[in-house]
Amino acid sequence: MTAPPMDHFGLSVASESELDAVLQRAKEYQKTDDRVRIIDKTTDDHGMLTITSIYISYLLPMMVEIQYWNFTDGRSDNN
């Protein structure tokens, strides 16, 4: 299988702390295996919604984007 750079599929988490935990686990594993690629946490502000995301790749040609959606009115992506 081949894929262009940054081709990805996505998952969401329920909280930013959960996103941080996934990122920390990936960084710890990256210390033992240099095939782990990580694009660190970024936040995009869309007014009523901020999306915080990370990208992780390991062995497969596609990356996994993991997102936390924070609505300014207090909703989460799970509602």
PDB file of N, CA and C in Angstrom:
ATOM      1  N   MET A   1       0.844  -1.171   0.000  1.00  0.00           N
ATOM      2  CA  MET A   1       0.000   0.000   0.000  1.00  0.00           C
ATOM      3  C   MET A   1       0.889   1.234   0.000  1.00  0.00           C
ATOM      4  N   THR A   2       0.522   2.195  -0.791  1.00  0.00           N
ATOM      5  CA  THR A   2       1.211   3.483  -0.773  1.00  0.00           C
ATOM      6  C   THR A   2       0.180   4.579  -0.569  1.00  0.00           C
ATOM      7  N   ALA A   3       0.634   5.674  -0.022  1.00  0.00           N
ATOM      8  CA  ALA A   3      -0.243   6.822   0.211  1.00  0.00           C
ATOM      9  C   ALA A   3       0.603   8.085   0.127  1.00  0.00           C
ATOM     10  N   PRO A   4       0.005   9.180  -0.331  1.00  0.00           N
ATOM     11  CA  PRO A   4       0.761  10.432  -0.372  1.00  0.00           C
ATOM     12  C   PRO A   4       1.059  10.924   1.043  1.00  0.00           C
ATOM     13  N   PRO A   5       2.094  11.755   1.185  1.00  0.00           N
ATOM     14  CA  PRO A   5       2.394  12.299   2.512  1.00  0.00           C
ATOM     15  C   PRO A   5       1.167  12.994   3.109  1.00  0.00           C
ATOM     16  N   MET A   6       0.982  12.825   4.388  1.00  0.00           N
ATOM     17  CA  MET A   6      -0.114  13.416   5.162  1.00  0.00           C
ATOM     18  C   MET A   6      -1.479  12.800   4.874  1.00  0.00           C
ATOM     19  N   ASP A   7      -1.545  11.748   4.058  1.00  0.00           N
ATOM     20  CA  ASP A   7      -2.813  11.039   3.913  1.00  0.00           C
ATOM     21  C   ASP A   7      -3.113  10.411   5.269  1.00  0.00           C
ATOM     22  N   HIS A   8      -4.359  10.510   5.724  1.00  0.00           N
ATOM     23  CA  HIS A   8      -4.654  10.090   7.088  1.00  0.00           C
ATOM     24  C   HIS A   8      -6.117   9.707   7.244  1.00  0.00           C
ATOM     25  N   PHE A   9      -6.400   9.059   8.352  1.00  0.00           N
ATOM     26  CA  PHE A   9      -7.771   8.861   8.799  1.00  0.00           C
ATOM     27  C   PHE A   9      -7.845   9.399  10.218  1.00  0.00           C
ATOM     28  N   GLY A  10      -9.048   9.674  10.697  1.00  0.00           N
ATOM     29  CA  GLY A  10      -9.165  10.381  11.962  1.00  0.00           C
ATOM     30  C   GLY A  10      -9.956   9.656  13.028  1.00  0.00           C
ATOM     31  N   LEU A  11      -9.630   9.999  14.254  1.00  0.00           N
ATOM     32  CA  LEU A  11     -10.331   9.536  15.447  1.00  0.00           C
ATOM     33  C   LEU A  11     -10.529  10.741  16.350  1.00  0.00           C
ATOM     34  N   SER A  12     -11.518  10.671  17.228  1.00  0.00           N
ATOM     35  CA  SER A  12     -11.688  11.759  18.191  1.00  0.00           C
ATOM     36  C   SER A  12     -11.613  11.205  19.603  1.00  0.00           C
ATOM     37  N   VAL A  13     -11.241  12.080  20.519  1.00  0.00           N
ATOM     38  CA  VAL A  13     -11.193  11.737  21.938  1.00  0.00           C
ATOM     39  C   VAL A  13     -12.119  12.684  22.689  1.00  0.00           C
ATOM     40  N   ALA A  14     -12.475  12.314  23.909  1.00  0.00           N
ATOM     41  CA  ALA A  14     -13.475  13.060  24.670  1.00  0.00           C
ATOM     42  C   ALA A  14     -12.921  14.272  25.406  1.00  0.00           C
ATOM     43  N   SER A  15     -11.593  14.343  25.576  1.00  0.00           N
ATOM     44  CA  SER A  15     -11.024  15.463  26.329  1.00  0.00           C
ATOM     45  C   SER A  15      -9.614  15.764  25.833  1.00  0.00           C
ATOM     46  N   GLU A  16      -9.165  16.981  26.098  1.00  0.00           N
ATOM     47  CA  GLU A  16      -7.799  17.338  25.717  1.00  0.00           C
ATOM     48  C   GLU A  16      -6.785  16.559  26.548  1.00  0.00           C
ATOM     49  N   SER A  17      -7.121  16.237  27.777  1.00  0.00           N
ATOM     50  CA  SER A  17      -6.201  15.441  28.593  1.00  0.00           C
ATOM     51  C   SER A  17      -6.029  14.033  28.012  1.00  0.00           C
ATOM     52  N   GLU A  18      -7.082  13.491  27.421  1.00  0.00           N
ATOM     53  CA  GLU A  18      -6.976  12.191  26.754  1.00  0.00           C
ATOM     54  C   GLU A  18      -6.068  12.304  25.532  1.00  0.00           C
ATOM     55  N   LEU A  19      -6.194  13.390  24.785  1.00  0.00           N
ATOM     56  CA  LEU A  19      -5.320  13.637  23.636  1.00  0.00           C
ATOM     57  C   LEU A  19      -3.868  13.739  24.097  1.00  0.00           C
ATOM     58  N   ASP A  20      -3.632  14.478  25.175  1.00  0.00           N
ATOM     59  CA  ASP A  20      -2.279  14.622  25.719  1.00  0.00           C
ATOM     60  C   ASP A  20      -1.702  13.278  26.143  1.00  0.00           C
ATOM     61  N   ALA A  21      -2.531  12.409  26.706  1.00  0.00           N
ATOM     62  CA  ALA A  21      -2.067  11.088  27.135  1.00  0.00           C
ATOM     63  C   ALA A  21      -1.657  10.236  25.938  1.00  0.00           C
ATOM     64  N   VAL A  22      -2.427  10.289  24.863  1.00  0.00           N
ATOM     65  CA  VAL A  22      -2.070   9.552  23.643  1.00  0.00           C
ATOM     66  C   VAL A  22      -0.745  10.077  23.100  1.00  0.00           C
ATOM     67  N   LEU A  23      -0.605  11.396  23.050  1.00  0.00           N
ATOM     68  CA  LEU A  23       0.628  12.011  22.553  1.00  0.00           C
ATOM     69  C   LEU A  23       1.820  11.597  23.407  1.00  0.00           C
ATOM     70  N   GLN A  24       1.667  11.606  24.707  1.00  0.00           N
ATOM     71  CA  GLN A  24       2.765  11.225  25.601  1.00  0.00           C
ATOM     72  C   GLN A  24       3.169   9.771  25.392  1.00  0.00           C
ATOM     73  N   ARG A  25       2.181   8.882  25.243  1.00  0.00           N
ATOM     74  CA  ARG A  25       2.496   7.463  25.003  1.00  0.00           C
ATOM     75  C   ARG A  25       3.234   7.288  23.686  1.00  0.00           C
ATOM     76  N   ALA A  26       2.815   8.022  22.660  1.00  0.00           N
ATOM     77  CA  ALA A  26       3.486   7.928  21.360  1.00  0.00           C
ATOM     78  C   ALA A  26       4.925   8.431  21.456  1.00  0.00           C
ATOM     79  N   LYS A  27       5.137   9.531  22.171  1.00  0.00           N
ATOM     80  CA  LYS A  27       6.498  10.065  22.330  1.00  0.00           C
ATOM     81  C   LYS A  27       7.389   9.098  23.107  1.00  0.00           C
ATOM     82  N   GLU A  28       6.829   8.449  24.118  1.00  0.00           N
ATOM     83  CA  GLU A  28       7.604   7.461  24.876  1.00  0.00           C
ATOM     84  C   GLU A  28       7.991   6.285  23.981  1.00  0.00           C
ATOM     85  N   TYR A  29       7.046   5.804  23.173  1.00  0.00           N
ATOM     86  CA  TYR A  29       7.347   4.678  22.289  1.00  0.00           C
ATOM     87  C   TYR A  29       8.341   5.086  21.205  1.00  0.00           C
ATOM     88  N   GLN A  30       8.255   6.326  20.747  1.00  0.00           N
ATOM     89  CA  GLN A  30       9.172   6.825  19.719  1.00  0.00           C
ATOM     90  C   GLN A  30      10.622   6.750  20.188  1.00  0.00           C
ATOM     91  N   LYS A  31      10.856   6.846  21.486  1.00  0.00           N
ATOM     92  CA  LYS A  31      12.215   6.752  22.030  1.00  0.00           C
ATOM     93  C   LYS A  31      12.819   5.376  21.798  1.00  0.00           C
ATOM     94  N   THR A  32      11.970   4.357  21.648  1.00  0.00           N
ATOM     95  CA  THR A  32      12.457   2.990  21.455  1.00  0.00           C
ATOM     96  C   THR A  32      12.375   2.532  20.005  1.00  0.00           C
ATOM     97  N   ASP A  33      11.680   3.290  19.166  1.00  0.00           N
ATOM     98  CA  ASP A  33      11.504   2.889  17.763  1.00  0.00           C
ATOM     99  C   ASP A  33      11.411   4.138  16.889  1.00  0.00           C
ATOM    100  N   ASP A  34      12.442   4.367  16.094  1.00  0.00           N
ATOM    101  CA  ASP A  34      12.492   5.597  15.289  1.00  0.00           C
ATOM    102  C   ASP A  34      11.562   5.567  14.074  1.00  0.00           C
ATOM    103  N   ARG A  35      10.796   4.497  13.918  1.00  0.00           N
ATOM    104  CA  ARG A  35       9.812   4.458  12.827  1.00  0.00           C
ATOM    105  C   ARG A  35       8.521   5.185  13.188  1.00  0.00           C
ATOM    106  N   VAL A  36       8.382   5.581  14.440  1.00  0.00           N
ATOM    107  CA  VAL A  36       7.218   6.354  14.876  1.00  0.00           C
ATOM    108  C   VAL A  36       7.409   7.797  14.422  1.00  0.00           C
ATOM    109  N   ARG A  37       6.414   8.311  13.712  1.00  0.00           N
ATOM    110  CA  ARG A  37       6.433   9.720  13.294  1.00  0.00           C
ATOM    111  C   ARG A  37       5.302  10.437  14.017  1.00  0.00           C
ATOM    112  N   ILE A  38       5.608  11.627  14.517  1.00  0.00           N
ATOM    113  CA  ILE A  38       4.618  12.404  15.267  1.00  0.00           C
ATOM    114  C   ILE A  38       4.613  13.834  14.751  1.00  0.00           C
ATOM    115  N   ILE A  39       3.430  14.347  14.503  1.00  0.00           N
ATOM    116  CA  ILE A  39       3.247  15.782  14.288  1.00  0.00           C
ATOM    117  C   ILE A  39       2.576  16.283  15.553  1.00  0.00           C
ATOM    118  N   ASP A  40       3.285  17.153  16.261  1.00  0.00           N
ATOM    119  CA  ASP A  40       2.869  17.583  17.600  1.00  0.00           C
ATOM    120  C   ASP A  40       1.546  18.332  17.582  1.00  0.00           C
ATOM    121  N   LYS A  41       1.043  18.569  18.742  1.00  0.00           N
ATOM    122  CA  LYS A  41      -0.283  19.151  18.959  1.00  0.00           C
ATOM    123  C   LYS A  41      -0.390  20.556  18.370  1.00  0.00           C
ATOM    124  N   THR A  42      -1.474  20.762  17.628  1.00  0.00           N
ATOM    125  CA  THR A  42      -1.821  22.081  17.102  1.00  0.00           C
ATOM    126  C   THR A  42      -3.298  22.334  17.386  1.00  0.00           C
ATOM    127  N   THR A  43      -3.657  23.611  17.450  1.00  0.00           N
ATOM    128  CA  THR A  43      -5.050  23.987  17.682  1.00  0.00           C
ATOM    129  C   THR A  43      -5.493  24.961  16.607  1.00  0.00           C
ATOM    130  N   ASP A  44      -6.623  24.664  15.983  1.00  0.00           N
ATOM    131  CA  ASP A  44      -7.235  25.545  14.988  1.00  0.00           C
ATOM    132  C   ASP A  44      -8.506  26.126  15.588  1.00  0.00           C
ATOM    133  N   ASP A  45      -8.594  27.456  15.593  1.00  0.00           N
ATOM    134  CA  ASP A  45      -9.751  28.147  16.161  1.00  0.00           C
ATOM    135  C   ASP A  45     -10.715  28.515  15.044  1.00  0.00           C
ATOM    136  N   HIS A  46     -11.934  27.992  15.122  1.00  0.00           N
ATOM    137  CA  HIS A  46     -12.969  28.254  14.123  1.00  0.00           C
ATOM    138  C   HIS A  46     -14.107  29.087  14.711  1.00  0.00           C
ATOM    139  N   GLY A  47     -13.803  29.879  15.741  1.00  0.00           N
ATOM    140  CA  GLY A  47     -14.836  30.701  16.362  1.00  0.00           C
ATOM    141  C   GLY A  47     -15.622  29.929  17.399  1.00  0.00           C
ATOM    142  N   MET A  48     -16.699  29.291  16.975  1.00  0.00           N
ATOM    143  CA  MET A  48     -17.533  28.517  17.902  1.00  0.00           C
ATOM    144  C   MET A  48     -16.919  27.169  18.277  1.00  0.00           C
ATOM    145  N   LEU A  49     -15.814  26.807  17.617  1.00  0.00           N
ATOM    146  CA  LEU A  49     -15.206  25.494  17.795  1.00  0.00           C
ATOM    147  C   LEU A  49     -13.694  25.605  17.680  1.00  0.00           C
ATOM    148  N   THR A  50     -12.975  24.984  18.608  1.00  0.00           N
ATOM    149  CA  THR A  50     -11.534  24.813  18.435  1.00  0.00           C
ATOM    150  C   THR A  50     -11.260  23.321  18.301  1.00  0.00           C
ATOM    151  N   ILE A  51     -10.404  22.994  17.356  1.00  0.00           N
ATOM    152  CA  ILE A  51     -10.026  21.604  17.121  1.00  0.00           C
ATOM    153  C   ILE A  51      -8.541  21.469  17.429  1.00  0.00           C
ATOM    154  N   THR A  52      -8.235  20.637  18.408  1.00  0.00           N
ATOM    155  CA  THR A  52      -6.850  20.359  18.779  1.00  0.00           C
ATOM    156  C   THR A  52      -6.533  18.965  18.273  1.00  0.00           C
ATOM    157  N   SER A  53      -5.399  18.828  17.568  1.00  0.00           N
ATOM    158  CA  SER A  53      -5.116  17.538  16.949  1.00  0.00           C
ATOM    159  C   SER A  53      -3.635  17.198  16.982  1.00  0.00           C
ATOM    160  N   ILE A  54      -3.376  15.912  16.842  1.00  0.00           N
ATOM    161  CA  ILE A  54      -2.037  15.369  16.671  1.00  0.00           C
ATOM    162  C   ILE A  54      -2.109  14.362  15.527  1.00  0.00           C
ATOM    163  N   TYR A  55      -0.959  14.072  14.943  1.00  0.00           N
ATOM    164  CA  TYR A  55      -0.859  13.040  13.916  1.00  0.00           C
ATOM    165  C   TYR A  55       0.212  12.051  14.353  1.00  0.00           C
ATOM    166  N   ILE A  56      -0.086  10.767  14.186  1.00  0.00           N
ATOM    167  CA  ILE A  56       0.864   9.717  14.542  1.00  0.00           C
ATOM    168  C   ILE A  56       0.896   8.696  13.411  1.00  0.00           C
ATOM    169  N   SER A  57       2.101   8.251  13.083  1.00  0.00           N
ATOM    170  CA  SER A  57       2.261   7.210  12.075  1.00  0.00           C
ATOM    171  C   SER A  57       3.247   6.171  12.595  1.00  0.00           C
ATOM    172  N   TYR A  58       2.943   4.907  12.325  1.00  0.00           N
ATOM    173  CA  TYR A  58       3.840   3.817  12.703  1.00  0.00           C
ATOM    174  C   TYR A  58       3.616   2.658  11.746  1.00  0.00           C
ATOM    175  N   LEU A  59       4.610   2.361  10.952  1.00  0.00           N
ATOM    176  CA  LEU A  59       4.640   1.250  10.007  1.00  0.00           C
ATOM    177  C   LEU A  59       3.714   1.414   8.801  1.00  0.00           C
ATOM    178  N   LEU A  60       2.478   1.806   8.987  1.00  0.00           N
ATOM    179  CA  LEU A  60       1.559   1.972   7.861  1.00  0.00           C
ATOM    180  C   LEU A  60       1.864   3.267   7.115  1.00  0.00           C
ATOM    181  N   PRO A  61       1.547   3.338   5.832  1.00  0.00           N
ATOM    182  CA  PRO A  61       1.831   4.572   5.088  1.00  0.00           C
ATOM    183  C   PRO A  61       0.890   5.729   5.426  1.00  0.00           C
ATOM    184  N   MET A  62      -0.236   5.447   6.054  1.00  0.00           N
ATOM    185  CA  MET A  62      -1.169   6.513   6.428  1.00  0.00           C
ATOM    186  C   MET A  62      -0.942   6.925   7.876  1.00  0.00           C
ATOM    187  N   MET A  63      -1.207   8.205   8.141  1.00  0.00           N
ATOM    188  CA  MET A  63      -1.120   8.704   9.510  1.00  0.00           C
ATOM    189  C   MET A  63      -2.500   8.609  10.163  1.00  0.00           C
ATOM    190  N   VAL A  64      -2.510   8.652  11.479  1.00  0.00           N
ATOM    191  CA  VAL A  64      -3.752   8.730  12.239  1.00  0.00           C
ATOM    192  C   VAL A  64      -3.825  10.134  12.818  1.00  0.00           C
ATOM    193  N   GLU A  65      -4.905  10.844  12.511  1.00  0.00           N
ATOM    194  CA  GLU A  65      -5.132  12.148  13.126  1.00  0.00           C
ATOM    195  C   GLU A  65      -6.078  11.928  14.296  1.00  0.00           C
ATOM    196  N   ILE A  66      -5.683  12.396  15.460  1.00  0.00           N
ATOM    197  CA  ILE A  66      -6.523  12.278  16.648  1.00  0.00           C
ATOM    198  C   ILE A  66      -6.900  13.688  17.066  1.00  0.00           C
ATOM    199  N   GLN A  67      -8.204  13.930  17.204  1.00  0.00           N
ATOM    200  CA  GLN A  67      -8.707  15.279  17.449  1.00  0.00           C
ATOM    201  C   GLN A  67      -9.518  15.352  18.736  1.00  0.00           C
ATOM    202  N   TYR A  68      -9.452  16.527  19.354  1.00  0.00           N
ATOM    203  CA  TYR A  68     -10.375  16.894  20.429  1.00  0.00           C
ATOM    204  C   TYR A  68     -11.116  18.137  19.965  1.00  0.00           C
ATOM    205  N   TRP A  69     -12.432  18.069  19.956  1.00  0.00           N
ATOM    206  CA  TRP A  69     -13.275  19.202  19.544  1.00  0.00           C
ATOM    207  C   TRP A  69     -13.797  19.902  20.786  1.00  0.00           C
ATOM    208  N   ASN A  70     -13.557  21.209  20.886  1.00  0.00           N
ATOM    209  CA  ASN A  70     -14.029  21.989  22.021  1.00  0.00           C
ATOM    210  C   ASN A  70     -14.935  23.103  21.508  1.00  0.00           C
ATOM    211  N   PHE A  71     -16.235  22.958  21.768  1.00  0.00           N
ATOM    212  CA  PHE A  71     -17.203  23.974  21.367  1.00  0.00           C
ATOM    213  C   PHE A  71     -17.228  25.079  22.418  1.00  0.00           C
ATOM    214  N   THR A  72     -17.301  26.338  21.989  1.00  0.00           N
ATOM    215  CA  THR A  72     -17.270  27.452  22.934  1.00  0.00           C
ATOM    216  C   THR A  72     -18.526  27.514  23.790  1.00  0.00           C
ATOM    217  N   ASP A  73     -19.607  26.862  23.369  1.00  0.00           N
ATOM    218  CA  ASP A  73     -20.829  26.864  24.181  1.00  0.00           C
ATOM    219  C   ASP A  73     -20.850  25.713  25.189  1.00  0.00           C
ATOM    220  N   GLY A  74     -19.731  25.003  25.319  1.00  0.00           N
ATOM    221  CA  GLY A  74     -19.625  23.953  26.325  1.00  0.00           C
ATOM    222  C   GLY A  74     -19.925  22.554  25.834  1.00  0.00           C
ATOM    223  N   ARG A  75     -20.413  22.414  24.603  1.00  0.00           N
ATOM    224  CA  ARG A  75     -20.677  21.071  24.075  1.00  0.00           C
ATOM    225  C   ARG A  75     -19.356  20.366  23.800  1.00  0.00           C
ATOM    226  N   SER A  76     -19.404  19.055  23.659  1.00  0.00           N
ATOM    227  CA  SER A  76     -18.267  18.281  23.176  1.00  0.00           C
ATOM    228  C   SER A  76     -18.713  17.564  21.917  1.00  0.00           C
ATOM    229  N   ASP A  77     -17.772  16.942  21.209  1.00  0.00           N
ATOM    230  CA  ASP A  77     -18.132  16.235  19.978  1.00  0.00           C
ATOM    231  C   ASP A  77     -18.960  14.993  20.256  1.00  0.00           C
ATOM    232  N   ASN A  78     -19.077  14.585  21.510  1.00  0.00           N
ATOM    233  CA  ASN A  78     -19.845  13.388  21.855  1.00  0.00           C
ATOM    234  C   ASN A  78     -21.323  13.676  22.057  1.00  0.00           C
ATOM    235  N   ASN A  79     -21.727  14.954  22.058  1.00  0.00           N
ATOM    236  CA  ASN A  79     -23.139  15.308  22.276  1.00  0.00           C
ATOM    237  C   ASN A  79     -23.896  15.343  20.974  1.00  0.00           C
TER     238      ASN A  79
END
